[in-house]
Coordinates of C-alpha atoms and ligand atoms in Angstrom, one line a residue:
Chain N
M1 CA 0.0 0.0 -0.1
G2 CA 0.8 3.9 -0.9
K3 CA 2.0 6.6 1.6
T4 CA 1.4 9.2 3.5
L5 CA 3.2 12.9 4.2
A6 CA 3.6 11.5 7.4
E7 CA 4.6 7.7 7.4
K8 CA 7.6 9.0 4.5
M9 CA 8.6 11.6 6.0
L10 CA 9.4 9.2 9.4
A11 CA 10.4 6.3 7.4
T12 CA 13.8 7.7 6.0
H13 CA 15.5 8.2 9.7
T14 CA 14.7 5.0 10.8
E15 CA 17.1 2.6 10.7
K16 CA 15.4 0.6 7.7
G17 CA 14.0 3.0 5.9
K18 CA 9.6 1.6 7.1
A19 CA 6.9 3.1 9.6
S20 CA 3.8 2.2 8.6
A21 CA 0.9 4.2 10.5
G22 CA -0.1 2.3 14.1
E23 CA 3.7 1.6 14.3
I24 CA 6.4 2.2 16.7
V25 CA 10.0 3.4 15.8
D26 CA 13.1 4.8 16.1
A27 CA 13.4 7.6 15.3
S28 CA 17.0 10.4 14.4
I29 CA 15.9 13.9 14.8
D30 CA 17.8 16.4 12.4
L31 CA 16.9 19.5 14.6
L32 CA 15.8 20.1 18.4
M33 CA 14.2 22.8 19.2
V34 CA 13.9 23.5 23.1
H35 CA 12.8 27.4 24.8
E36 CA 12.6 28.7 28.5
V37 CA 11.9 25.1 29.0
L38 CA 15.2 24.2 28.7
G39 CA 16.3 26.1 31.8
S40 CA 13.6 25.7 34.0
R41 CA 12.7 21.9 33.3
I42 CA 14.9 20.7 31.3
I43 CA 18.6 20.7 32.1
P44 CA 17.8 19.1 35.5
I45 CA 16.1 16.8 34.4
L46 CA 19.3 16.2 32.0
K47 CA 21.5 17.1 35.0
E48 CA 19.5 13.5 37.4
M49 CA 20.4 11.3 33.6
G50 CA 24.0 11.8 34.3
V51 CA 24.2 13.7 30.3
K52 CA 27.2 15.9 30.4
K53 CA 27.6 16.2 26.7
I54 CA 24.7 16.0 24.4
W55 CA 25.1 14.1 21.4
D56 CA 24.8 17.0 18.4
P57 CA 25.4 21.2 19.3
T58 CA 24.9 21.7 16.0
K59 CA 21.4 20.1 15.8
V60 CA 19.8 22.2 18.5
L61 CA 18.4 25.8 18.2
V62 CA 18.1 27.6 21.8
V63 CA 15.1 30.9 21.8
N64 CA 15.0 32.7 24.5
D65 CA 11.3 34.0 24.0
H66 CA 8.6 33.9 25.8
W67 CA 9.1 36.1 28.2
A68 CA 11.9 38.9 26.7
P69 CA 13.7 39.6 28.0
A70 CA 13.0 38.7 31.4
S71 CA 9.3 40.6 32.6
D72 CA 10.5 39.3 36.6
T73 CA 13.6 37.6 38.3
Q74 CA 12.6 34.0 37.1
S75 CA 12.0 33.8 33.8
A76 CA 15.5 36.0 34.0
E77 CA 17.0 32.9 35.6
I78 CA 16.1 31.3 33.2
H79 CA 18.3 33.1 30.5
I80 CA 20.6 32.5 32.0
R81 CA 20.7 29.1 32.0
N82 CA 20.1 29.2 28.6
R83 CA 22.8 30.6 28.2
Q84 CA 24.8 28.8 30.5
F85 CA 23.4 25.7 28.6
V86 CA 24.9 27.7 25.3
K87 CA 28.7 28.8 25.5
E88 CA 29.7 25.1 27.3
Q89 CA 27.9 22.6 25.0
G90 CA 28.5 24.9 22.0
I91 CA 25.7 25.2 20.4
T92 CA 25.8 26.8 17.4
H93 CA 22.2 28.0 16.6
F94 CA 21.3 30.9 20.1
C95 CA 18.5 33.4 19.6
D96 CA 18.7 35.3 22.6
V97 CA 15.7 38.1 23.3
N98 CA 16.5 40.0 20.3
C99 CA 15.0 37.3 17.6
G100 CA 11.0 36.8 18.2
I101 CA 9.3 33.4 18.8
C102 CA 11.0 30.4 18.3
H103 CA 8.4 29.7 15.7
Q104 CA 9.7 31.8 13.5
V105 CA 13.1 32.2 13.8
L106 CA 13.6 28.5 13.0
P107 CA 12.4 28.9 9.4
E108 CA 14.2 32.4 9.1
M109 CA 17.9 30.8 10.1
G110 CA 17.1 28.3 7.6
L111 CA 16.7 24.9 9.6
V112 CA 14.0 23.5 8.2
K113 CA 13.8 22.0 4.7
P114 CA 11.6 19.3 3.1
G115 CA 11.7 15.7 4.1
D116 CA 13.0 16.9 8.1
L117 CA 12.3 15.6 11.1
V118 CA 12.0 18.5 13.1
I119 CA 11.3 18.7 16.8
G120 CA 10.2 20.9 19.4
S121 CA 9.6 21.7 23.5
D122 CA 6.5 23.3 21.9
S123 CA 3.2 22.7 21.1
H124 CA 3.2 24.5 18.6
S125 CA 6.4 23.1 16.2
T126 CA 3.3 22.1 14.1
T127 CA 3.6 24.7 12.1
Y128 CA 6.9 23.8 10.8
G129 CA 4.7 20.9 8.6
A130 CA 4.7 24.6 6.1
F131 CA 7.3 23.4 5.0
N132 CA 7.0 20.1 4.0
A133 CA 8.6 18.7 7.0
F134 CA 7.2 16.3 9.7
S135 CA 7.6 18.3 13.3
T136 CA 6.0 18.7 16.5
G137 CA 5.8 18.7 19.4
L138 CA 7.3 16.8 23.1
A139 CA 8.2 18.1 26.2
A140 CA 10.6 19.0 29.0
T141 CA 11.4 14.0 29.4
D142 CA 11.8 13.6 25.0
S143 CA 13.1 16.9 25.1
A144 CA 16.4 15.7 27.1
L145 CA 16.1 12.2 26.0
I146 CA 16.6 14.1 22.4
L147 CA 19.0 15.2 24.0
A148 CA 21.3 12.7 25.3
T149 CA 21.0 10.1 22.2
G150 CA 18.9 12.2 19.0
K151 CA 16.8 9.7 18.8
C152 CA 12.6 9.3 19.3
W153 CA 10.0 7.5 20.0
F154 CA 6.9 8.7 17.9
R155 CA 3.8 5.8 16.7
V156 CA 3.0 6.9 13.0
P157 CA 0.3 8.3 13.0
E158 CA -2.5 8.3 11.2
S159 CA -3.1 10.2 8.8
M160 CA -5.9 12.7 7.8
K161 CA -6.4 14.3 3.8
I162 CA -7.8 18.3 3.8
R163 CA -8.3 19.3 -0.1
I164 CA -9.2 22.6 -0.3
K165 CA -9.8 24.9 -3.7
G166 CA -11.6 27.8 -4.3
Q167 CA -9.9 31.7 -3.0
L168 CA -10.3 33.3 0.1
P169 CA -12.1 37.0 -0.6
E170 CA -10.8 39.5 0.6
M171 CA -10.4 40.2 4.0
V172 CA -10.5 36.1 4.8
M173 CA -7.6 34.8 5.9
S174 CA -5.4 31.2 6.4
K175 CA -6.3 31.9 9.7
D176 CA -10.6 32.5 9.0
L177 CA -9.9 29.1 7.3
I178 CA -8.4 26.8 10.5
L179 CA -9.9 28.2 12.6
K180 CA -12.7 26.9 10.7
I181 CA -11.1 23.2 9.8
V182 CA -10.4 23.2 13.8
S183 CA -13.8 24.0 14.5
D184 CA -15.4 21.2 11.7
L185 CA -13.4 18.5 13.7
G186 CA -13.8 19.5 17.0
V187 CA -10.9 19.6 19.8
N188 CA -10.1 16.2 19.2
G189 CA -11.0 15.5 16.4
A190 CA -7.6 14.7 14.5
N191 CA -5.8 14.1 17.8
Y192 CA -3.2 11.5 17.7
R193 CA -3.5 12.4 13.9
S194 CA -1.4 13.6 10.5
I195 CA -3.7 16.5 8.7
E196 CA -2.0 16.9 5.2
F197 CA -3.2 19.9 3.3
H198 CA -4.4 19.5 -0.2
G199 CA -4.7 21.7 -2.5
P200 CA -4.6 24.8 -5.1
T201 CA -5.6 27.0 -2.2
V202 CA -3.1 25.7 0.0
E203 CA -0.5 25.0 -3.5
S204 CA -0.8 29.5 -3.7
M205 CA -0.2 30.5 -0.3
S206 CA 1.9 32.1 1.2
V207 CA 4.6 30.3 3.5
A208 CA 3.0 33.1 6.3
S209 CA -0.5 32.5 5.7
R210 CA 0.3 28.4 5.3
M211 CA 2.2 27.7 9.5
T212 CA -0.4 30.3 9.9
M213 CA -2.4 26.7 9.0
C214 CA 0.1 23.8 10.0
N215 CA 0.6 26.1 12.8
M216 CA -3.4 25.8 14.4
T217 CA -3.5 22.4 13.6
V218 CA -2.1 21.2 16.9
E219 CA -5.8 22.7 18.4
A220 CA -7.9 20.0 16.9
G221 CA -5.2 17.3 18.9
A222 CA -3.3 16.3 15.5
K223 CA -0.5 15.2 16.3
C224 CA 1.4 17.2 13.0
G225 CA 0.1 19.1 9.9
L226 CA 2.2 18.7 6.5
M227 CA 2.3 20.4 2.8
M228 CA 4.0 19.4 -0.2
A229 CA 6.3 22.1 -0.2
N230 CA 4.6 24.7 -2.9
D231 CA 7.3 27.6 -4.8
A232 CA 7.0 30.0 -2.5
V233 CA 8.4 27.3 0.5
K234 CA 10.8 26.1 -2.2
E235 CA 12.5 29.3 -2.4
W236 CA 12.2 30.1 0.7
V237 CA 14.5 27.2 2.0
T238 CA 16.5 27.7 -1.3
T239 CA 17.5 31.5 -0.3
R240 CA 17.7 31.3 3.6
N241 CA 20.0 27.9 3.5
P242 CA 21.5 28.0 -0.7
S243 CA 23.8 25.4 0.6
A244 CA 20.8 22.7 2.2
Q245 CA 20.7 19.5 0.2
W246 CA 16.8 18.0 0.4
T247 CA 13.9 16.6 -2.2
P248 CA 10.3 17.7 -1.5
V249 CA 8.2 14.2 -0.1
A250 CA 4.6 13.7 -1.6
P251 CA 2.4 10.8 -0.5
D252 CA 1.9 7.9 -3.1
K253 CA -1.8 8.0 -5.0
D254 CA -2.1 5.3 -2.8
A255 CA -1.5 6.3 0.5
H256 CA -4.2 5.4 2.9
Y257 CA -6.4 8.1 5.2
V258 CA -9.1 7.1 8.0
A259 CA -10.8 11.2 6.3
D260 CA -11.6 12.3 3.7
I261 CA -12.3 16.1 3.9
D262 CA -13.2 18.3 0.4
I263 CA -13.3 22.0 1.1
D264 CA -14.9 23.8 -2.0
L265 CA -14.0 28.3 -0.6
D266 CA -16.2 28.6 -4.2
A267 CA -18.3 27.0 -4.1
E268 CA -19.4 27.6 -0.3
P269 CA -17.9 30.7 0.1
L270 CA -15.5 31.9 3.2
D271 CA -16.9 34.6 6.2
P272 CA -14.5 36.2 8.6
I273 CA -14.3 33.5 11.9
V274 CA -14.0 33.7 15.7
A275 CA -13.5 31.3 18.1
L276 CA -15.7 32.5 20.8
P277 CA -14.3 30.9 24.5
H278 CA -12.7 29.3 24.8
S279 CA -12.2 26.6 22.8
P280 CA -10.1 27.4 19.8
A281 CA -13.4 24.6 18.6
N282 CA -15.6 27.0 19.3
G283 CA -15.3 29.4 15.6
K284 CA -18.3 30.9 14.7
P285 CA -18.7 33.5 11.0
V286 CA -18.0 37.3 13.0
S287 CA -21.7 37.8 12.0
E288 CA -22.8 36.2 15.5
V289 CA -20.6 37.7 17.5
E290 CA -20.8 41.7 15.3
G291 CA -21.2 44.4 18.6
L292 CA -19.3 42.7 21.5
H293 CA -17.9 44.8 23.1
V294 CA -13.4 44.4 23.6
D295 CA -11.3 46.4 26.2
Q296 CA -8.6 44.1 24.9
A297 CA -7.3 43.8 20.6
F298 CA -3.7 42.2 20.2
I299 CA -2.2 40.8 17.4
G300 CA 0.8 38.5 17.6
S301 CA 2.0 35.1 18.2
C302 CA 3.5 32.6 15.9
T303 CA 0.5 31.9 14.7
N304 CA -0.1 35.8 13.2
G305 CA 2.4 37.7 14.2
R306 CA 3.7 38.0 10.9
L307 CA 5.1 41.1 7.9
E308 CA 1.8 40.2 5.4
D309 CA -0.8 40.2 8.9
L310 CA 1.5 43.2 10.2
E311 CA 0.9 44.2 6.0
I312 CA -3.2 43.4 6.6
A313 CA -3.7 45.6 9.4
A314 CA -2.5 48.5 8.5
R315 CA -3.8 48.8 5.2
I316 CA -7.1 48.9 7.8
L317 CA -5.8 51.1 10.9
K318 CA -4.7 53.8 8.3
G319 CA -5.6 56.8 8.4
R320 CA -7.8 55.6 11.6
K321 CA -8.1 55.9 15.3
V322 CA -7.8 52.8 17.4
H323 CA -10.8 53.5 19.4
Q324 CA -11.5 55.4 21.8
D325 CA -11.9 52.0 25.2
V326 CA -9.9 49.9 23.3
R327 CA -5.9 49.1 23.5
L328 CA -4.3 47.6 20.9
I329 CA -1.7 45.7 20.9
I330 CA 0.9 44.3 18.0
T331 CA 4.3 41.6 18.1
P332 CA 6.2 41.0 15.7
A333 CA 6.9 37.2 15.4
S334 CA 10.1 38.1 15.7
Q335 CA 12.9 40.6 15.0
E336 CA 13.2 40.8 11.6
T337 CA 9.0 41.2 11.2
Y338 CA 10.0 44.2 13.4
V339 CA 12.2 45.9 11.0
D340 CA 10.2 44.2 7.8
A341 CA 7.7 45.9 8.6
L342 CA 9.1 49.2 10.1
R343 CA 10.2 49.4 6.7
A344 CA 7.7 49.7 5.0
G345 CA 5.8 51.8 7.1
Y346 CA 3.5 49.5 9.0
I347 CA 4.8 50.7 12.4
D348 CA 4.9 54.5 11.7
T349 CA 0.7 53.8 10.6
F350 CA 0.0 51.5 14.3
L351 CA 2.1 54.0 16.0
S352 CA 0.0 56.5 14.5
A353 CA -3.0 55.3 14.7
G354 CA -2.7 54.6 19.1
A355 CA -1.5 51.0 19.0
V356 CA 1.4 50.3 21.9
F357 CA 3.7 48.7 18.5
T358 CA 6.2 46.2 21.1
N359 CA 9.6 44.8 20.8
S360 CA 9.1 40.1 19.1
T361 CA 8.0 37.7 23.2
C362 CA 5.4 35.4 23.5
G363 CA 4.3 37.9 25.6
A364 CA 0.2 38.4 26.4
C365 CA -0.1 34.9 23.6
I366 CA 0.7 33.0 27.3
G367 CA -0.2 35.9 29.1
G368 CA 3.1 35.8 30.8
H369 CA 4.0 39.9 29.7
L370 CA 2.9 42.8 28.0
G371 CA -0.4 43.4 27.3
V372 CA -1.9 40.6 30.6
L373 CA -5.2 41.3 31.0
G374 CA -7.4 42.2 34.5
P375 CA -10.4 40.4 35.5
G376 CA -13.2 40.7 33.7
E377 CA -11.7 41.7 30.4
I378 CA -12.5 40.5 26.9
C379 CA -9.8 40.4 24.2
I380 CA -10.5 40.2 20.3
S381 CA -6.4 38.6 19.7
S382 CA -5.5 36.4 16.7
T383 CA -4.0 33.9 18.2
N384 CA -4.0 30.6 19.0
R385 CA -5.6 29.9 21.8
N386 CA -8.4 31.1 24.2
F387 CA -8.7 28.6 27.4
R388 CA -10.0 29.8 29.9
G389 CA -6.9 31.7 31.8
R390 CA -4.8 31.6 28.9
M391 CA -4.1 35.2 29.0
G392 CA -4.3 36.1 31.9
H393 CA -7.0 36.4 34.9
P394 CA -9.0 33.6 35.3
D395 CA -12.2 35.2 34.8
S396 CA -10.8 37.2 31.4
K397 CA -12.4 36.1 28.2
V398 CA -10.5 35.5 24.7
Y399 CA -11.9 35.7 21.4
L400 CA -9.4 34.2 18.8
A401 CA -9.6 36.0 14.8
S402 CA -7.9 37.1 11.9
P403 CA -5.5 39.9 11.7
A404 CA -8.1 41.7 10.0
T405 CA -10.7 41.6 11.8
V406 CA -9.1 42.2 15.4
A407 CA -7.8 45.6 13.5
A408 CA -11.5 46.2 12.6
T409 CA -12.7 45.2 15.6
A410 CA -10.0 47.4 17.2
V411 CA -11.1 50.8 14.9
K412 CA -14.4 49.7 16.4
G413 CA -14.7 48.5 20.0
V414 CA -16.6 46.3 19.0
I415 CA -16.5 43.3 17.0
T416 CA -16.3 44.4 14.1
D417 CA -16.5 42.1 10.0
P418 CA -13.4 43.6 8.3
R419 CA -15.2 43.3 5.1
R420 CA -17.5 46.7 6.8
L421 CA -13.9 48.6 6.8
I422 CA -12.4 48.1 2.9
Chain O
M1 CA 12.1 11.7 39.9
M2 CA 8.9 10.5 41.2
S3 CA 9.4 6.6 41.5
T4 CA 5.9 5.3 40.8
S5 CA 5.0 1.2 41.5
L6 CA 3.2 -0.4 40.2
K7 CA 0.7 -1.7 42.6
P8 CA -3.0 -0.5 43.0
V9 CA -3.7 2.8 43.6
R10 CA -7.3 3.6 47.0
G11 CA -7.9 6.8 47.0
R12 CA -10.7 9.2 46.2
A13 CA -12.1 10.4 43.1
W14 CA -11.7 13.8 42.1
L15 CA -14.5 14.1 38.6
F16 CA -13.2 16.5 36.4
G17 CA -15.9 16.9 32.3
D18 CA -15.2 16.8 28.9
N19 CA -11.5 19.2 27.2
V20 CA -10.0 20.4 30.6
D21 CA -7.4 21.9 28.7
T22 CA -3.1 22.5 29.8
D23 CA -4.5 25.6 30.7
Q24 CA -6.9 24.7 33.6
I25 CA -4.2 21.8 35.0
I26 CA -1.7 24.8 34.7
Q27 CA -2.2 28.6 33.9
G28 CA 1.0 30.0 31.7
R29 CA 1.8 32.8 34.2
Y30 CA 3.0 30.3 36.2
L31 CA 5.2 28.0 34.6
T32 CA 8.6 30.6 35.8
L33 CA 7.9 29.3 38.7
L34 CA 11.4 27.1 39.2
D35 CA 9.9 25.2 42.5
Y36 CA 7.7 22.5 41.7
S37 CA 6.3 22.6 45.6
E38 CA 5.4 26.5 44.6
M39 CA 3.9 25.4 41.2
A40 CA 1.4 22.7 42.4
K41 CA -0.2 25.3 45.6
H42 CA -2.0 26.2 41.9
A43 CA -2.5 22.7 39.9
F44 CA -6.9 22.6 38.7
E45 CA -6.6 26.7 40.4
I46 CA -9.5 27.6 38.4
P47 CA -12.0 24.3 37.3
R48 CA -11.2 23.3 41.2
P49 CA -8.7 27.1 43.5
E50 CA -9.8 23.7 46.3
F51 CA -7.6 21.5 45.0
S52 CA -4.1 21.4 45.7
R53 CA -5.3 22.0 49.4
N54 CA -8.4 18.9 50.1
V55 CA -6.1 16.4 47.9
R56 CA -4.7 13.1 49.3
K57 CA -2.1 10.7 48.3
N58 CA -3.1 8.0 46.2
D59 CA -6.3 11.1 44.8
I60 CA -7.6 9.9 41.4
V61 CA -8.0 12.4 38.5
V62 CA -11.0 11.0 37.2
A63 CA -12.4 13.4 34.3
G64 CA -14.3 13.0 30.6
N65 CA -13.0 12.8 27.2
N66 CA -9.5 15.3 25.8
F67 CA -7.6 14.8 28.9
G68 CA -5.3 17.6 29.0
G69 CA -5.3 19.2 25.4
G70 CA -3.7 22.2 24.3
S71 CA 0.3 22.9 25.8
S72 CA 3.0 20.5 25.7
R73 CA 3.7 21.3 29.1
E74 CA 5.0 18.2 30.9
E75 CA 4.1 20.8 34.0
A76 CA 0.7 19.6 34.2
P77 CA 1.9 15.8 34.9
R78 CA 4.2 16.8 36.9
V79 CA 2.2 19.0 39.4
L80 CA -0.3 16.3 40.1
S81 CA 2.3 14.0 40.6
Q82 CA 3.3 16.3 42.6
L83 CA 0.2 16.9 44.3
G84 CA 0.2 12.6 45.2
V85 CA -2.3 12.3 42.7
G86 CA -1.5 7.9 42.1
C87 CA -3.4 8.1 39.0
V88 CA -6.3 9.7 36.3
L89 CA -8.4 8.1 34.3
A90 CA -9.8 9.5 31.9
Q91 CA -12.3 8.9 28.9
S92 CA -9.7 10.0 26.0
F93 CA -6.5 12.3 26.3
A94 CA -4.8 14.4 24.2
R95 CA -1.3 13.2 22.6
L96 CA 1.1 15.4 24.5
F97 CA -0.4 15.3 28.4
Y98 CA -0.6 11.0 28.0
R99 CA 2.9 11.7 27.0
N100 CA 4.2 13.9 29.6
A101 CA 2.3 11.8 32.1
I102 CA 4.0 8.4 30.8
N103 CA 6.7 9.9 30.8
I104 CA 7.2 11.3 35.1
G105 CA 5.7 7.9 35.5
L106 CA 2.1 8.7 37.3
P107 CA 0.0 6.2 35.7
V108 CA -2.8 7.2 33.4
L109 CA -5.6 5.1 32.4
M110 CA -8.6 5.3 29.3
I111 CA -11.7 3.9 31.0
P112 CA -14.2 4.8 28.9
N113 CA -17.9 6.0 30.3
V114 CA -16.0 6.8 33.6
T115 CA -17.4 9.6 34.6
H116 CA -20.9 8.3 34.3
S117 CA -20.2 5.6 37.3
V118 CA -18.1 7.7 39.2
N119 CA -19.7 10.6 40.9
D120 CA -17.5 13.0 42.5
G121 CA -15.9 11.5 46.2
M122 CA -16.4 7.6 45.6
T123 CA -12.8 5.9 46.7
L124 CA -11.7 3.7 43.5
D125 CA -9.5 0.7 43.6
V126 CA -7.3 1.1 40.3
N127 CA -5.2 -1.6 39.3
I128 CA -2.9 -0.3 37.4
I129 CA -1.5 -3.7 35.0
K130 CA -4.5 -5.2 34.3
S131 CA -6.4 -1.5 33.4
A132 CA -9.1 -1.8 35.9
V133 CA -11.4 0.5 38.7
I134 CA -13.8 -0.9 41.6
I135 CA -15.9 1.5 42.5
K136 CA -16.6 0.6 46.1
E137 CA -19.6 2.2 47.7
T138 CA -21.4 0.7 44.3
G139 CA -19.1 -2.5 43.4
E140 CA -19.1 -2.1 39.6
T141 CA -16.1 -2.4 38.2
L142 CA -14.4 -0.1 35.0
S143 CA -12.0 -1.5 32.6
G144 CA -10.7 -0.2 29.3
Q145 CA -7.5 -1.6 28.2
P146 CA -4.4 -2.6 29.0
L147 CA -1.5 -0.4 28.4
S148 CA 1.4 -1.1 26.3
R149 CA 4.7 -2.9 26.9
M150 CA 6.6 -0.3 27.0
V151 CA 4.7 2.0 28.7
L152 CA 4.6 -0.4 31.1
D153 CA 7.9 -0.6 31.7
I154 CA 8.5 3.5 31.5
L155 CA 5.9 3.2 34.5
Q156 CA 7.1 0.1 35.9
A157 CA 10.4 1.5 36.2
G158 CA 9.5 5.5 37.4
G159 CA 9.0 7.3 34.3
A160 CA 11.2 7.3 31.6
V161 CA 14.2 8.7 32.4
A162 CA 14.8 6.6 35.3
W163 CA 13.8 3.4 31.9
F164 CA 16.6 4.7 30.0
R165 CA 19.8 5.3 33.2
K166 CA 18.1 1.4 33.0
V167 CA 18.7 1.2 30.6
K168 CA 22.0 2.2 30.5
E169 CA 22.9 0.5 32.8
S170 CA 22.2 -2.1 31.7
R171 CA 24.2 -2.1 28.4
K172 CA 27.0 -1.6 29.8
Ligands
LIG501 S1 3.4 32.8 20.7 FE1 2.0 32.3 21.9 S2 1.7 30.0 20.5 FE2 3.4 31.0 19.9 S3 4.9 29.8 20.6 FE3 4.5 32.2 21.8 S4 2.6 31.8 23.8 FE4 3.4 29.4 22.3

């Protein structure tokens, strides 16, 4: 029987070169990304394991991003530990607090290419599936084991195929599409599975839009979200890592899928979607919540803090003002995004509109700093999770939406369909 | 590392619903706490603020579908094991929580319909190896699919780190 993307990608990383859904395989890792979890949890585990030297200091990326720059003495201590570890171990790839969010900086550094097996100590490591790589999140103990051995066991996931064709209407973004997909699947609709995205819509998508979709597959419980390499990805990888050798991976024609889903955006045009508290799978067309007052609007995170996200927000905010009852906070996904936005004039637009523009960090997304919500507050956010208490006080509420919907809402002070502001 | 023998667990049930995500188990804002006993004071702070004060050794967390969805944070099973929770029974688990719990040596069993039969505070006898639960108050027996050999090996060793050291020792 033919092989899916997940099976093929895992197979090339096993000793026997084989992997079939349901089987447990031992695979060699191409790259491990760790962030603050390194200092807080992984280093103590490595000590307990008696590991003095890690398996390969050239295959690890360390990022200080969740509380960047440090928000308190504890995160400062974690950062100190990470810096020391990087030095002691001679780790090649290190991003300190001036780089940005792990899932954005890793691809920017050219550290993922088609066919790779990339693991991160963070659930949104599914993001790199956009680059035709097998990538998933694991936690501290598994990361420690990988640091020690370069290997990890995986249960080869069953795959679901989602084929998408048709155009996204103006002001409707890939975020709306993935919110709709996650809502249709449910929070555990893809638990333990790989989601393969196919079809012309995905084929013609920008790298940024693809990353948003793969990023959020984990909100349906998926182990990974995988895409074929399109031209944009090929160009990205060639520019960012010119010397690398790679071959795109495609599934076999007769590969087996546990589910087959077709989405036709021309036959059924997509509306902007808003996911109501407290679940990313609570997506509803924006019309159902239009007019709801918000206290804070947030654009940022590894889901939607990239240049195209800031571009659409700038288009909406140009010549307009953020509503007096709302604070709009914009946090770019990386320092590179920051510089690009600066050059493109977006930051000028944001500041003139009355927004707060911060350095790149996870910050508000995890309720860490730079935009934590107080009791009873309502936030519309371009992030990926609206669990109770995710962005601050347990009694705050988060509505997830695209950057366009967030920007339009910031202007009006109430949840607004961005198509009204074209 | 907490060492978990796979002896039967007897404890009181703490009942939870479906889709208890990792922020309900331990909120992101506590992740910079380096001391697990400090962090554990905030376990289940949102859904059951009294949990960390009242939980006793070997108490059992009982939940519906998709327990532990969301973040990869290993701190979620950690704070439970720190507080002495003997095992977690749920109708189903999110994949990262399941793997993390086993890695740190906290037994997790998938028991169909468990929330239908168990009430909060009931006393349960759980046989981890057989994946079987006896409810003391009603005498009802529930069972799920037994854990795989590999998972049992890791749990028996007391978690993935202890298991790694055992494997390393045996190769010397
Ligand atoms: S931006 Fe938010 S979702 Fe992304 S890695 Fe940071 S905390 Fe996680």
